[in-house]
Structures are given as C-alpha cells and as structure tokens.
Coordinates of C-alpha atoms in Angstrom, one line a residue:
M9 CA 70.3 -22.1 20.5
L10 CA 67.5 -22.3 23.6
R11 CA 67.6 -18.8 22.9
V12 CA 65.6 -18.5 19.4
R13 CA 63.5 -21.9 20.7
A14 CA 62.3 -19.4 23.7
L15 CA 61.3 -17.6 21.3
I16 CA 59.3 -19.6 18.6
V17 CA 57.9 -21.1 21.6
L18 CA 56.9 -17.6 22.8
F19 CA 56.0 -17.0 19.5
V20 CA 53.9 -20.1 18.6
C21 CA 52.2 -19.5 21.7
L22 CA 51.1 -15.6 21.0
S23 CA 50.0 -16.1 17.8
A24 CA 48.2 -19.4 19.3
C25 CA 46.3 -16.2 21.8
S26 CA 45.4 -13.9 19.1
D27 CA 43.3 -17.3 17.3
V28 CA 41.3 -17.9 20.1
T29 CA 40.7 -14.0 20.8
E30 CA 39.2 -13.5 17.1
D31 CA 37.3 -17.5 17.4
S32 CA 35.6 -16.1 20.4
R33 CA 33.6 -13.3 18.3
E34 CA 30.0 -15.2 17.6
I35 CA 30.2 -15.8 14.5
V36 CA 26.4 -14.6 12.0
D37 CA 25.7 -14.9 9.0
T38 CA 25.6 -11.1 7.7
I39 CA 27.4 -7.7 8.9
F40 CA 26.8 -4.4 7.4
H41 CA 28.7 -2.2 8.5
N42 CA 29.8 1.7 7.2
A43 CA 26.3 2.1 6.9
K44 CA 23.9 4.7 7.9
V45 CA 21.7 3.1 10.2
I46 CA 17.8 4.5 10.3
T47 CA 16.4 2.2 13.4
I48 CA 13.4 3.9 13.6
D49 CA 13.3 2.8 17.1
A50 CA 11.5 4.6 19.9
K51 CA 14.9 7.4 20.0
A52 CA 14.9 7.5 16.1
S53 CA 18.5 6.2 16.8
I54 CA 21.4 6.3 13.8
A55 CA 23.8 3.3 13.8
S56 CA 26.6 2.0 11.7
V57 CA 26.5 -1.6 12.0
V58 CA 23.6 -4.4 12.2
A59 CA 24.6 -8.2 12.8
V60 CA 22.2 -11.0 11.4
S61 CA 22.0 -14.3 12.0
G62 CA 18.9 -16.3 10.7
E63 CA 16.0 -14.2 9.5
N64 CA 16.8 -12.3 12.6
I65 CA 18.9 -9.1 13.6
I66 CA 21.2 -10.1 16.4
A67 CA 23.1 -6.4 17.3
V68 CA 22.6 -3.4 16.2
G69 CA 25.3 0.1 17.4
G70 CA 28.3 1.1 16.6
D71 CA 31.9 -0.2 15.6
E72 CA 31.9 -1.9 18.8
I73 CA 29.7 -4.5 17.2
L74 CA 32.7 -5.6 15.2
S75 CA 34.4 -6.5 18.2
S76 CA 31.7 -9.4 19.5
Y77 CA 31.1 -10.6 15.6
R78 CA 32.2 -11.3 12.9
S79 CA 31.4 -13.0 9.8
D80 CA 32.4 -14.4 6.7
N81 CA 29.3 -12.2 4.8
M82 CA 30.6 -8.2 5.5
Q83 CA 28.3 -6.0 3.5
D84 CA 30.2 -2.5 3.5
L85 CA 27.5 -0.5 2.8
G86 CA 30.0 2.7 1.9
G87 CA 27.7 5.2 4.1
K88 CA 24.8 5.1 2.5
V89 CA 21.5 4.3 4.2
L90 CA 20.3 1.1 5.5
M91 CA 16.7 1.5 7.1
P92 CA 13.6 -1.4 7.5
G93 CA 11.9 -2.1 4.5
F94 CA 8.8 0.0 3.5
I95 CA 5.9 -1.3 4.6
D96 CA 2.9 -1.4 2.8
S97 CA -0.6 -1.2 5.2
H98 CA -3.1 -0.8 2.2
T99 CA -2.1 -2.2 -1.3
H100 CA -4.3 -4.1 -4.3
I101 CA -1.7 -6.8 -5.9
N102 CA -2.9 -8.8 -8.0
G103 CA -2.6 -11.4 -11.2
Q104 CA -3.7 -10.0 -14.1
P105 CA -4.7 -12.2 -17.2
Q106 CA -3.3 -12.4 -20.6
R107 CA -5.8 -9.4 -22.1
Y108 CA -4.6 -7.2 -19.4
I109 CA -2.7 -3.6 -20.2
D110 CA -0.9 -2.1 -17.3
L111 CA -1.6 1.5 -17.5
T112 CA 0.1 3.3 -14.6
E113 CA 3.0 4.6 -16.8
T114 CA 0.2 6.4 -20.1
T115 CA 0.9 9.6 -20.5
S116 CA -1.6 10.3 -23.4
I117 CA -4.6 9.0 -24.9
E118 CA -2.5 8.2 -27.7
E119 CA -0.4 6.0 -26.1
I120 CA -3.4 3.8 -24.9
K121 CA -4.8 3.8 -27.7
N122 CA -1.6 1.8 -28.9
L123 CA -1.3 0.0 -26.5
V124 CA -4.9 -1.2 -26.7
R125 CA -4.2 -1.2 -30.6
D126 CA -1.2 -4.0 -29.8
K127 CA -3.2 -6.0 -27.4
A128 CA -6.2 -6.5 -29.8
D129 CA -3.8 -8.1 -32.8
E130 CA -2.0 -10.0 -29.8
L131 CA -5.1 -11.6 -28.8
G132 CA -7.6 -11.5 -32.1
E133 CA -10.7 -10.7 -32.7
G134 CA -13.2 -10.6 -30.1
E135 CA -11.6 -11.3 -27.1
W136 CA -11.9 -8.9 -23.6
I137 CA -9.2 -6.4 -23.6
T138 CA -8.9 -4.5 -20.2
G139 CA -6.4 -2.4 -18.3
Y140 CA -6.3 -0.2 -15.4
G141 CA -3.7 3.0 -14.4
W142 CA -4.4 5.9 -16.4
S143 CA -5.4 8.8 -14.7
E144 CA -6.6 12.0 -17.0
D145 CA -3.9 14.1 -15.0
F146 CA -1.2 12.5 -16.5
M147 CA -2.4 12.4 -20.0
A148 CA -0.9 14.7 -22.8
E149 CA -4.7 15.8 -24.0
L150 CA -5.8 16.9 -20.1
R151 CA -8.8 14.4 -20.2
R152 CA -9.7 11.4 -20.0
P153 CA -10.5 8.7 -22.9
L154 CA -13.5 7.6 -24.4
R155 CA -15.7 5.7 -25.8
G156 CA -15.4 7.1 -29.5
D157 CA -10.9 6.2 -28.3
L158 CA -10.8 2.8 -27.7
D159 CA -13.4 2.2 -30.5
E160 CA -10.6 4.0 -32.7
A161 CA -8.4 1.8 -31.2
A162 CA -10.2 -1.9 -30.7
P163 CA -13.6 -1.7 -32.8
G164 CA -13.7 -5.8 -32.7
N165 CA -12.4 -6.1 -29.2
P166 CA -14.4 -5.9 -26.1
V167 CA -12.8 -3.1 -24.0
L168 CA -13.1 -2.3 -20.2
I169 CA -10.0 -0.2 -18.9
T170 CA -10.0 1.3 -15.1
R171 CA -9.2 4.5 -14.1
A172 CA -6.2 4.9 -11.1
G173 CA -8.4 4.4 -7.7
G174 CA -11.1 2.1 -9.6
H175 CA -13.3 3.9 -8.9
S176 CA -14.0 4.8 -12.4
A177 CA -13.9 2.8 -16.1
V178 CA -14.3 3.3 -19.2
A179 CA -15.8 0.9 -22.3
N180 CA -15.8 0.6 -25.9
S181 CA -19.1 0.3 -28.2
L182 CA -19.2 -3.2 -28.6
A183 CA -18.2 -4.2 -24.9
L184 CA -21.5 -1.5 -23.9
R185 CA -23.8 -3.0 -26.0
L186 CA -23.2 -6.9 -25.2
A187 CA -23.7 -5.2 -21.3
E188 CA -26.6 -3.8 -22.9
V189 CA -26.4 -0.3 -21.6
T190 CA -27.5 1.7 -23.8
P191 CA -28.8 5.8 -23.6
S192 CA -32.0 4.7 -21.9
T193 CA -30.5 2.4 -19.2
P194 CA -31.9 3.2 -15.9
Q195 CA -29.3 4.7 -13.6
P196 CA -27.2 1.7 -11.4
E197 CA -27.6 2.4 -7.6
S198 CA -24.5 3.9 -6.6
G199 CA -23.1 4.2 -9.4
V200 CA -23.1 7.1 -13.1
I201 CA -24.0 5.5 -16.3
E202 CA -22.0 8.9 -17.9
K203 CA -23.6 10.2 -21.2
D204 CA -21.5 13.0 -23.8
E205 CA -24.0 17.0 -23.8
N206 CA -26.1 15.0 -26.7
G207 CA -27.5 12.2 -24.5
E208 CA -24.7 10.2 -25.8
L209 CA -23.2 7.5 -24.3
N210 CA -19.6 8.6 -23.2
G211 CA -18.2 5.4 -22.6
V212 CA -17.6 6.1 -19.1
I213 CA -18.7 4.1 -15.5
R214 CA -18.3 5.6 -12.4
E215 CA -17.9 3.5 -9.2
R216 CA -20.5 1.0 -11.2
Q217 CA -18.6 -0.9 -13.8
D218 CA -19.5 -4.0 -12.7
I219 CA -22.5 -4.0 -14.7
V220 CA -19.6 -4.0 -18.2
S221 CA -17.3 -6.3 -16.3
R222 CA -19.1 -8.7 -15.1
L223 CA -19.3 -10.0 -18.5
I224 CA -15.1 -10.3 -18.2
P225 CA -14.7 -14.7 -19.0
E226 CA -12.8 -15.6 -15.7
S227 CA -8.7 -16.0 -16.1
T228 CA -7.3 -19.1 -15.7
N229 CA -5.2 -20.0 -12.2
E230 CA -2.2 -20.4 -14.2
E231 CA -1.5 -17.0 -15.7
V232 CA -3.3 -15.5 -12.6
R233 CA -0.6 -17.0 -10.1
E234 CA 2.5 -16.0 -12.9
S235 CA 1.3 -12.4 -13.0
L236 CA 0.6 -12.6 -9.1
I237 CA 3.9 -13.6 -8.4
G238 CA 6.2 -11.3 -11.0
E239 CA 3.7 -7.9 -9.5
L240 CA 5.0 -9.3 -5.9
K241 CA 8.3 -9.6 -6.8
R242 CA 8.5 -5.8 -8.3
Q243 CA 7.0 -4.7 -4.5
L244 CA 10.6 -6.0 -3.7
S245 CA 12.3 -3.4 -5.8
L246 CA 10.7 -0.6 -4.4
G247 CA 11.9 -0.8 -0.9
I248 CA 8.3 -2.8 0.0
T249 CA 8.4 -6.3 2.5
S250 CA 5.5 -6.1 3.9
I251 CA 1.9 -5.3 2.4
T252 CA -1.9 -5.4 3.3
H253 CA -3.2 -6.0 0.3
A254 CA -7.0 -4.3 0.8
T255 CA -8.5 -6.5 -1.8
G256 CA -8.5 -10.1 -1.2
S257 CA -11.5 -12.3 -0.3
I258 CA -12.3 -16.2 1.1
E259 CA -12.5 -17.1 -1.9
S260 CA -9.0 -15.7 -3.5
Y261 CA -6.9 -16.5 0.0
P262 CA -6.3 -20.7 -0.7
E263 CA -4.6 -19.0 -3.8
W264 CA -2.2 -17.1 -1.9
E265 CA -1.6 -20.0 0.0
L266 CA -0.4 -21.7 -2.9
V267 CA 1.9 -18.6 -4.2
Y268 CA 3.7 -18.3 -1.4
A269 CA 4.3 -22.4 0.0
E270 CA 6.1 -22.4 -2.9
H271 CA 7.4 -19.1 -2.8
R272 CA 7.8 -17.5 0.5
G273 CA 11.5 -16.9 1.4
N274 CA 11.5 -14.2 -2.1
L275 CA 8.3 -12.7 -1.9
P276 CA 7.1 -10.2 1.2
R277 CA 5.2 -10.8 4.0
A278 CA 1.6 -10.3 3.0
A279 CA -1.5 -9.4 5.1
I280 CA -5.1 -10.3 3.4
Q281 CA -7.7 -8.4 3.4
V282 CA -11.2 -10.1 2.9
F283 CA -14.6 -9.1 2.4
W284 CA -17.6 -9.3 4.8
I285 CA -19.9 -12.0 3.4
D286 CA -22.1 -12.9 6.2
P287 CA -21.3 -14.8 9.8
E288 CA -22.4 -18.8 8.7
T289 CA -20.1 -18.1 5.6
M290 CA -16.8 -16.4 7.6
A291 CA -17.7 -19.5 10.1
V292 CA -17.1 -22.2 7.0
F293 CA -13.9 -20.4 6.2
G294 CA -12.7 -21.1 9.9
K295 CA -9.8 -18.2 10.0
K296 CA -9.6 -14.8 11.6
S297 CA -7.6 -12.2 11.5
G298 CA -3.9 -12.9 12.0
D299 CA -4.4 -16.2 11.8
G300 CA -1.6 -17.4 9.8
D301 CA 2.6 -17.1 9.8
E302 CA 5.1 -14.7 9.8
H303 CA 4.9 -14.9 5.5
L304 CA 1.3 -15.3 5.0
R305 CA -1.2 -14.5 7.3
V306 CA -5.1 -13.4 7.3
G307 CA -5.8 -9.4 7.4
P308 CA -8.6 -7.3 9.0
I309 CA -11.9 -7.5 7.3
K310 CA -12.8 -4.9 4.5
I311 CA -15.8 -2.6 4.9
F312 CA -17.1 -0.3 2.5
V313 CA -18.5 3.2 3.5
D314 CA -18.3 5.8 0.6
G315 CA -16.6 5.9 -2.5
G316 CA -13.8 8.0 -3.9
F317 CA -13.4 11.5 -5.6
T318 CA -12.5 9.7 -9.2
G319 CA -16.3 8.8 -8.7
P320 CA -16.6 11.0 -7.5
A321 CA -18.8 9.6 -4.6
A322 CA -17.0 10.4 -1.0
Y323 CA -19.7 10.9 1.3
T324 CA -19.5 14.4 2.4
K325 CA -20.4 16.5 4.9
E326 CA -21.2 19.4 3.0
P327 CA -22.1 19.8 -0.8
Y328 CA -19.1 18.8 -3.3
K329 CA -18.0 21.8 -4.6
D330 CA -20.4 24.2 -7.3
E331 CA -23.0 21.4 -5.8
A332 CA -26.2 22.5 -4.6
D333 CA -27.3 19.0 -3.2
F334 CA -24.4 16.4 -4.1
R335 CA -22.8 15.0 -1.4
G336 CA -21.5 11.5 -2.9
K337 CA -23.3 8.4 -1.6
L338 CA -22.6 5.3 0.7
S339 CA -21.3 2.0 0.0
I340 CA -23.6 0.7 2.4
E341 CA -26.4 1.7 4.4
P342 CA -26.0 3.5 8.2
G343 CA -28.4 0.9 9.8
E344 CA -26.3 -2.5 7.4
L345 CA -23.0 -0.4 9.2
N346 CA -23.8 -0.2 12.3
R347 CA -24.9 -4.2 12.9
V348 CA -21.8 -5.7 10.5
I349 CA -19.4 -3.7 12.6
S350 CA -20.7 -5.1 15.6
E351 CA -20.8 -8.9 14.3
L352 CA -17.5 -8.1 13.3
N353 CA -15.9 -6.8 16.5
A354 CA -18.2 -9.0 19.3
A355 CA -16.8 -12.3 16.7
G356 CA -12.8 -11.1 17.3
W357 CA -12.2 -9.6 13.9
Q358 CA -9.9 -6.2 13.0
T359 CA -11.6 -4.4 10.5
G360 CA -10.6 -1.8 7.6
I361 CA -13.3 0.6 6.8
H362 CA -12.5 2.4 3.3
A363 CA -13.8 5.8 4.2
I364 CA -13.3 8.6 2.3
G365 CA -15.4 11.3 3.3
D366 CA -15.9 13.3 6.2
A367 CA -19.8 11.8 6.5
A368 CA -18.5 8.7 5.5
I369 CA -15.5 8.9 8.7
E370 CA -17.3 10.2 11.0
L371 CA -20.5 7.1 10.2
A372 CA -17.6 4.7 10.7
V373 CA -16.5 5.6 14.2
D374 CA -19.7 6.4 15.8
D375 CA -20.3 2.6 15.0
L376 CA -17.1 1.2 16.1
A377 CA -17.6 2.6 19.0
L378 CA -21.0 1.5 19.5
A379 CA -19.4 -1.8 18.7
L380 CA -16.5 -1.3 21.5
D381 CA -19.2 0.3 24.1
E382 CA -20.9 -3.4 24.2
H383 CA -18.0 -5.8 23.4
P384 CA -15.2 -4.1 24.8
R385 CA -11.7 -5.6 23.2
V386 CA -8.1 -4.5 25.2
D387 CA -6.4 -4.2 21.3
H388 CA -9.0 -4.3 18.5
R389 CA -6.9 -2.2 15.9
H390 CA -9.8 -1.4 14.3
Y391 CA -8.8 1.1 11.8
L392 CA -10.0 3.8 8.7
N393 CA -7.7 3.3 5.3
H394 CA -7.9 7.0 3.7
F395 CA -9.5 9.5 6.2
T396 CA -9.2 12.2 2.9
V397 CA -11.9 14.3 4.5
M398 CA -10.6 16.0 8.3
P399 CA -13.7 15.5 9.6
S400 CA -14.9 16.6 13.4
S401 CA -12.2 17.2 16.9
E402 CA -15.0 15.6 18.5
S403 CA -14.3 12.6 15.9
M404 CA -10.9 12.1 16.1
R405 CA -11.6 12.7 20.1
K406 CA -12.8 9.9 20.2
M407 CA -10.8 7.7 17.7
A408 CA -7.8 8.5 20.0
E409 CA -10.6 7.6 22.7
Y410 CA -11.4 4.6 20.9
G411 CA -7.7 3.3 19.4
I412 CA -9.4 3.9 16.4
A413 CA -6.3 3.7 13.6
I414 CA -5.7 5.7 10.3
T415 CA -3.4 4.1 7.2
Q416 CA -3.6 7.4 5.6
Q417 CA -2.4 7.8 1.5
P418 CA -0.2 11.3 1.3
N419 CA 0.4 10.4 -2.2
F420 CA -3.8 11.4 -3.0
T421 CA -2.2 14.8 -2.4
Y422 CA 0.0 14.8 -5.1
T423 CA -2.1 12.4 -7.5
L424 CA -5.6 13.8 -6.8
E425 CA -5.1 17.0 -7.1
G426 CA -7.2 18.0 -9.7
R427 CA -10.3 15.9 -8.4
Y428 CA -9.4 17.7 -5.1
V429 CA -9.5 21.0 -6.9
D430 CA -12.4 20.2 -8.5
Y431 CA -14.5 18.7 -6.0
L432 CA -13.5 20.2 -2.5
D433 CA -13.1 24.1 -2.0
G434 CA -11.8 25.8 1.5
D435 CA -10.4 23.9 4.6
R436 CA -11.7 20.8 2.9
L437 CA -9.8 20.9 0.2
E438 CA -6.1 23.0 2.3
H439 CA -6.4 19.6 4.8
N440 CA -7.1 17.1 2.0
N441 CA -5.6 13.8 3.9
P442 CA -4.4 15.1 6.7
L443 CA -1.3 13.9 8.9
R444 CA -0.8 16.6 11.7
T445 CA -4.0 17.2 13.0
P446 CA -5.1 13.2 13.2
M447 CA -1.6 12.4 14.9
N448 CA -2.1 15.7 17.5
H449 CA -5.1 14.2 18.8
G450 CA -3.4 10.9 19.1
I451 CA -4.8 9.1 16.3
H452 CA -2.4 6.3 15.7
V453 CA -1.4 7.3 11.5
A454 CA 0.2 5.1 9.4
I455 CA 1.2 5.6 5.9
S456 CA 1.0 3.7 3.0
S457 CA 0.6 3.9 -0.7
D458 CA -2.5 2.2 -2.2
I459 CA -2.6 2.2 -5.8
L460 CA -1.4 6.2 -7.2
P461 CA 0.8 4.7 -7.4
I462 CA 2.3 2.0 -5.4
G463 CA 5.7 2.3 -4.5
P464 CA 6.5 4.7 -1.2
M465 CA 9.0 7.5 -2.4
V466 CA 5.5 9.2 -3.3
G467 CA 3.6 9.4 -0.5
I468 CA 6.8 10.6 1.6
Y469 CA 7.4 13.1 -1.1
A470 CA 3.9 14.5 -0.4
A471 CA 3.9 13.8 3.2
V472 CA 7.0 16.0 3.4
T473 CA 6.3 18.5 1.1
R474 CA 1.9 17.9 1.0
K475 CA 2.9 19.5 -2.5
G476 CA 0.6 18.4 -5.4
L477 CA 1.3 17.7 -9.2
S478 CA 1.1 21.3 -9.9
G479 CA 3.6 22.1 -7.2
R480 CA 1.1 23.6 -5.1
V481 CA 1.6 23.6 -1.4
F482 CA -2.0 22.2 0.9
A483 CA -2.3 23.2 4.4
A484 CA 2.1 22.8 5.0
D485 CA 1.0 22.5 8.7
E486 CA -0.5 19.7 7.6
A487 CA 3.3 17.7 6.8
F488 CA 5.2 15.6 8.2
S489 CA 8.9 15.4 9.1
V490 CA 11.1 13.1 6.7
M491 CA 11.2 10.5 10.1
E492 CA 7.8 10.5 11.5
A493 CA 7.1 9.2 6.7
L494 CA 9.3 6.9 7.4
Q495 CA 7.8 5.7 11.2
G496 CA 4.4 5.9 9.4
Y497 CA 5.7 3.5 6.6
T498 CA 7.4 1.1 9.2
L499 CA 6.7 0.6 12.5
Y500 CA 3.5 1.8 12.5
G501 CA 2.3 0.0 9.5
A502 CA 4.1 -3.0 11.4
Y503 CA 1.9 -1.5 14.4
L504 CA -1.4 -2.0 12.6
S505 CA -0.7 -6.2 11.8
F506 CA 0.0 -6.6 15.6
E507 CA 3.9 -7.4 14.2
E508 CA 5.9 -4.5 16.3
D509 CA 8.0 -6.6 17.7
R510 CA 8.7 -8.8 14.5
K511 CA 9.2 -6.2 12.2
G512 CA 9.3 -1.7 11.4
S513 CA 12.1 -1.3 13.1
I514 CA 15.8 -2.2 13.4
E515 CA 16.4 -3.6 16.7
P516 CA 18.0 -6.5 18.4
G517 CA 15.0 -9.9 17.4
K518 CA 13.0 -8.5 15.1
L519 CA 13.2 -9.6 11.6
A520 CA 15.9 -8.3 9.3
D521 CA 13.7 -6.5 6.4
M522 CA 15.8 -3.6 6.0
I523 CA 16.7 -1.8 2.6
V524 CA 19.1 0.5 1.4
L525 CA 18.3 3.9 -0.2
D526 CA 20.9 5.5 -3.0
Q527 CA 20.5 8.8 -0.9
D528 CA 20.8 9.7 1.7
I529 CA 17.2 11.0 2.8
L530 CA 17.5 12.6 6.1
S531 CA 19.7 14.7 4.6
I532 CA 18.9 15.4 1.0
D533 CA 16.7 18.2 0.1
P534 CA 13.1 17.2 -0.3
E535 CA 12.0 17.9 -3.9
Q536 CA 14.9 15.1 -4.3
I537 CA 13.2 12.2 -2.7
L538 CA 11.0 10.9 -5.5
D539 CA 14.3 10.8 -7.6
I540 CA 15.7 7.8 -4.4
E541 CA 16.2 4.7 -5.7
I542 CA 16.3 1.1 -4.2
E543 CA 20.0 -0.7 -3.9
Q544 CA 19.1 -3.3 -2.2
T545 CA 16.4 -5.3 -0.9
W546 CA 16.7 -8.3 2.3
L547 CA 13.9 -10.4 3.7
G548 CA 14.9 -12.1 6.9
G549 CA 19.1 -11.7 6.2
A550 CA 18.2 -12.4 2.4
L551 CA 19.3 -10.8 -0.2
V552 CA 15.7 -10.4 -2.2
Y553 CA 16.6 -7.7 -5.3
A554 CA 19.7 -5.3 -6.0
R555 CA 19.5 -2.9 -8.4
D556 CA 22.9 -3.6 -9.8
F557 CA 21.6 -7.3 -10.8

C-alpha cells in the first residue's frame, strides 16, 4: 500500500513538473508555423516559424521557436509562403463619386460603351459621367475610344473618361460643348486637343483634360469617403499593407485623417504625398514629411517635371521616334523647379519628383544636387518617381553620390509596351524602366505599381522577365532576380518612408504586416508569377483579409 501511495505521489510530482515546463514558454498572440518564411532580412534568410505578440514580431526561426513560445492561435500554413506585406511606394488611391466608372478591367470599346450607357440610365440625363483606367493596348478593337463612341452611348450626358496613367482622356460632344472646346480652340499650354484628319475634334485631350474636368461638380464627402475606404481595403486583398498615395493634397489630408481615425486597424498604412503650393500655405498646413503615426503620415512633396508617354509629354534629350523635333514637354520651368526644390530641401521636406524622360531626370537630379550643396542634409531621402528613360551614367553617379533614390514601375514595361514602341527606339526603348543599371550605380531602387495596374504581381513579373504585353523581352540584362524584386516591393519601399526599422521585412521588433501566398514565388516558373493569389493578409498581427472569407 505504501508503495502504491509513493508511486501516486511521484506521478503527481512529475505531472506538476511537466506543467511547469510547458507553462514556462512565453505566451504570444499568434504563432505561424510549418511555413516557408521569406524574411527579406539582410541575409535573405528563409525561416519556418514566426511568433507575434500585439502588433509586433517577437521571434523568427525554425521549430526551436516552439520551445520558447506558445499560443492559443497556432497558424499552420501547410508549407505555404509567408512574407512581408507589399509596400507600394507610388500608387493612387482615390475615393470616387456615384458618377464614376472603373474601366481598369475593360477589354473592348463595346464594353466601355455599355458601361457608360448603363451609368447614364442610372443617373439620368444631364448628369456628368466620369471613368478611369481604359487602355487601347487591351482593347479588342486595337484603338482608343473616341468622341463618337461616347456620343453613341450617352448623347444626353457629358462624359469624360481618363486613360490608365492619367495623361490623356476622351470627352463626348456634350462635355466639349459645355467646356467651349471647338476645332478653333487654341492648343492649351503643355497639352494637346486632338483633331481627326478632317480637322474635327476626336474627343481626346492629352495632359490638359482639366479644361473639361473643371466643370465636373464637386462630390459629396460621404460618397467619396465610403468609396475611398472600399478602395483601401481592396489593397489588402492584393497583399499591399502600406502605400504612398501620390496624388494627395493639403486640402484632402484632413479627410484621410478622418478615415483613419475610424478605420485605422483595417486599412493599409499610408503616407500621403502632397503637392507643393507656396511657403506660406505650407506653413499654415503645419506638417512636414514624416508627421503622423504608423498608420497615417505625411509623405514627400510631389513635383512634376514632365508628363508621360501616354500623353505623350515625357521630356527627352533626343526627339521621339519618327519625330524630327518633338522631345516632350516640361511641366515646370527650369528656374522655377530649381527654386522650389531648393526651398523644400532647406525647409526639411522630402521630395518625390515625377520624372519620366531622360532630360527631365537629369534636370531634377542636377537641381537636387545643387539644393543639397546649398543646404546639406544627412538623411533627406529625396527620390524620383518613374525613371523611365535611362539618363547618363554621370547623372546616375550623381544620384548615388547625393543619395537620390528611385521608385520604379517595371509593370510599365509590360502594360505600356505599345507606347514605348511608338515613341522610343534603340537603347532608349530596350532599356525602358531600367532596374539593374541604376542599382549597379549604387542607387536605391524601390518598386511600385502606380496605376497600371495597382497590384504587385505584374510589376514583379515584368521586373524578373523584362517582358512586354506581346511577350517581347526588353534588355534582359536589366532584370532583377525574384528576391531582388521582392526586396524592391517591401524593404526598399519602407526605406523611402524612413520606416525600414519598423516594416518591410520579417524580423523581431518589426510590425507583423505579412501575407500568405498560394504558390512559392521563389521556386515557380516566372511565367506563373501572374497567377499567384494572396491567401491572407495580416496587418499588425491581425487578419484583415482572407481569400476564403
């Protein structure tokens, strides 16, 4: 009997000791395990377990992590990829009114006409109809929609629909009439009103569609706010956990503050790039680049040096292909650009400068270098948006010397192939949207999507394959590896917003902004990258999107 009692006591003691051992593991909110974790750390490490507590990553490694941490929320990923959420360092996220039509997925002019016709029926005669996102490159008819197409769809409504990229739009007859645009209207500064072979308006306006859009009534805050929230949440379904909105303003920033005050935990983190006005107005605004918090902050000042190739208005050193004299157009006078950049740099602002043509790039770089010589700054992180036509080696050397970075859109190589073939030739065409060359010069190269289309997979695919929509390969030596492309869409984007110590990689102490992919992006054939789906998106340790919801 004594022996039995002793055994019972021993069993109880061992059980108690076992419980103590298990309970000694630190309790965390979530543990991701059985995963292929692409950390994007300095060693490009691959892990299998990530522990998260609160908004932050606590530990990263292999199964040994399970000996130190436990959780009631164990996420078995079944070997799928877990990686940092994408950081889209140049995109455009706007709320839209009821009159707006999303044309980004349209593949024919007939489809556009049907959408416009349906919107006219919904709104009633006389109401403005707007839309965005069409591209002739994707049209079955292999042409742009024109005035006559829109007249046929909605003769009783003024219509203005903007091409993907935002550098041109087409209006119907009623919209042109209301704007008092006729065949005899003088060409606007820095823009083109197109005419057909008979001298009649075809409805297309390049770079200066504001001569029509100025008549569109203001939208109500409520409808725009709800649309903005919906579009921001859509970014999470694309795996985007942070954005830089490239068309903000000091007028619209309070609206973003209202949205994020109510929905901050369910929206991607955002930096709002604002347009420069004048020193007095910016002083009244009272904010600078970086002001805000980890959910919403003020980004860089936006400056346009030139237009784009959809205009076409990109400012180049040599004439466009088959154009004896045309080299695009500057959007700002050189002296004014120098003054504005100098003022901004001296005042401590970060700048994000739109520069597409090589002449525009070199002008911006020279003015940034002059400004930094006048007012040196240790960590300014000025950068160029786009960088489409490769500038001189001397200009790239200067960028590296002065720490001028790039946010590049390799997806343009894919979606804008037709425009580049129309307007560029030789090395300018082959090396469009270069990646490897600027990186080899020591320039910090982030990757972003702009709006052609929003979403990282097309950009990653084009960065790795250098293929256009037709399958043509452009300067394969400019390609990135898949890992380099992922770095460009994560850690290097975080660098542009001064947040690389808080996001952009899966490392202890960083925000648990992570995504799960349905395929292993590091091992599949690059041709399959376009088919990758986002399974889950986690923001600050919380699940904010799941494909199976």
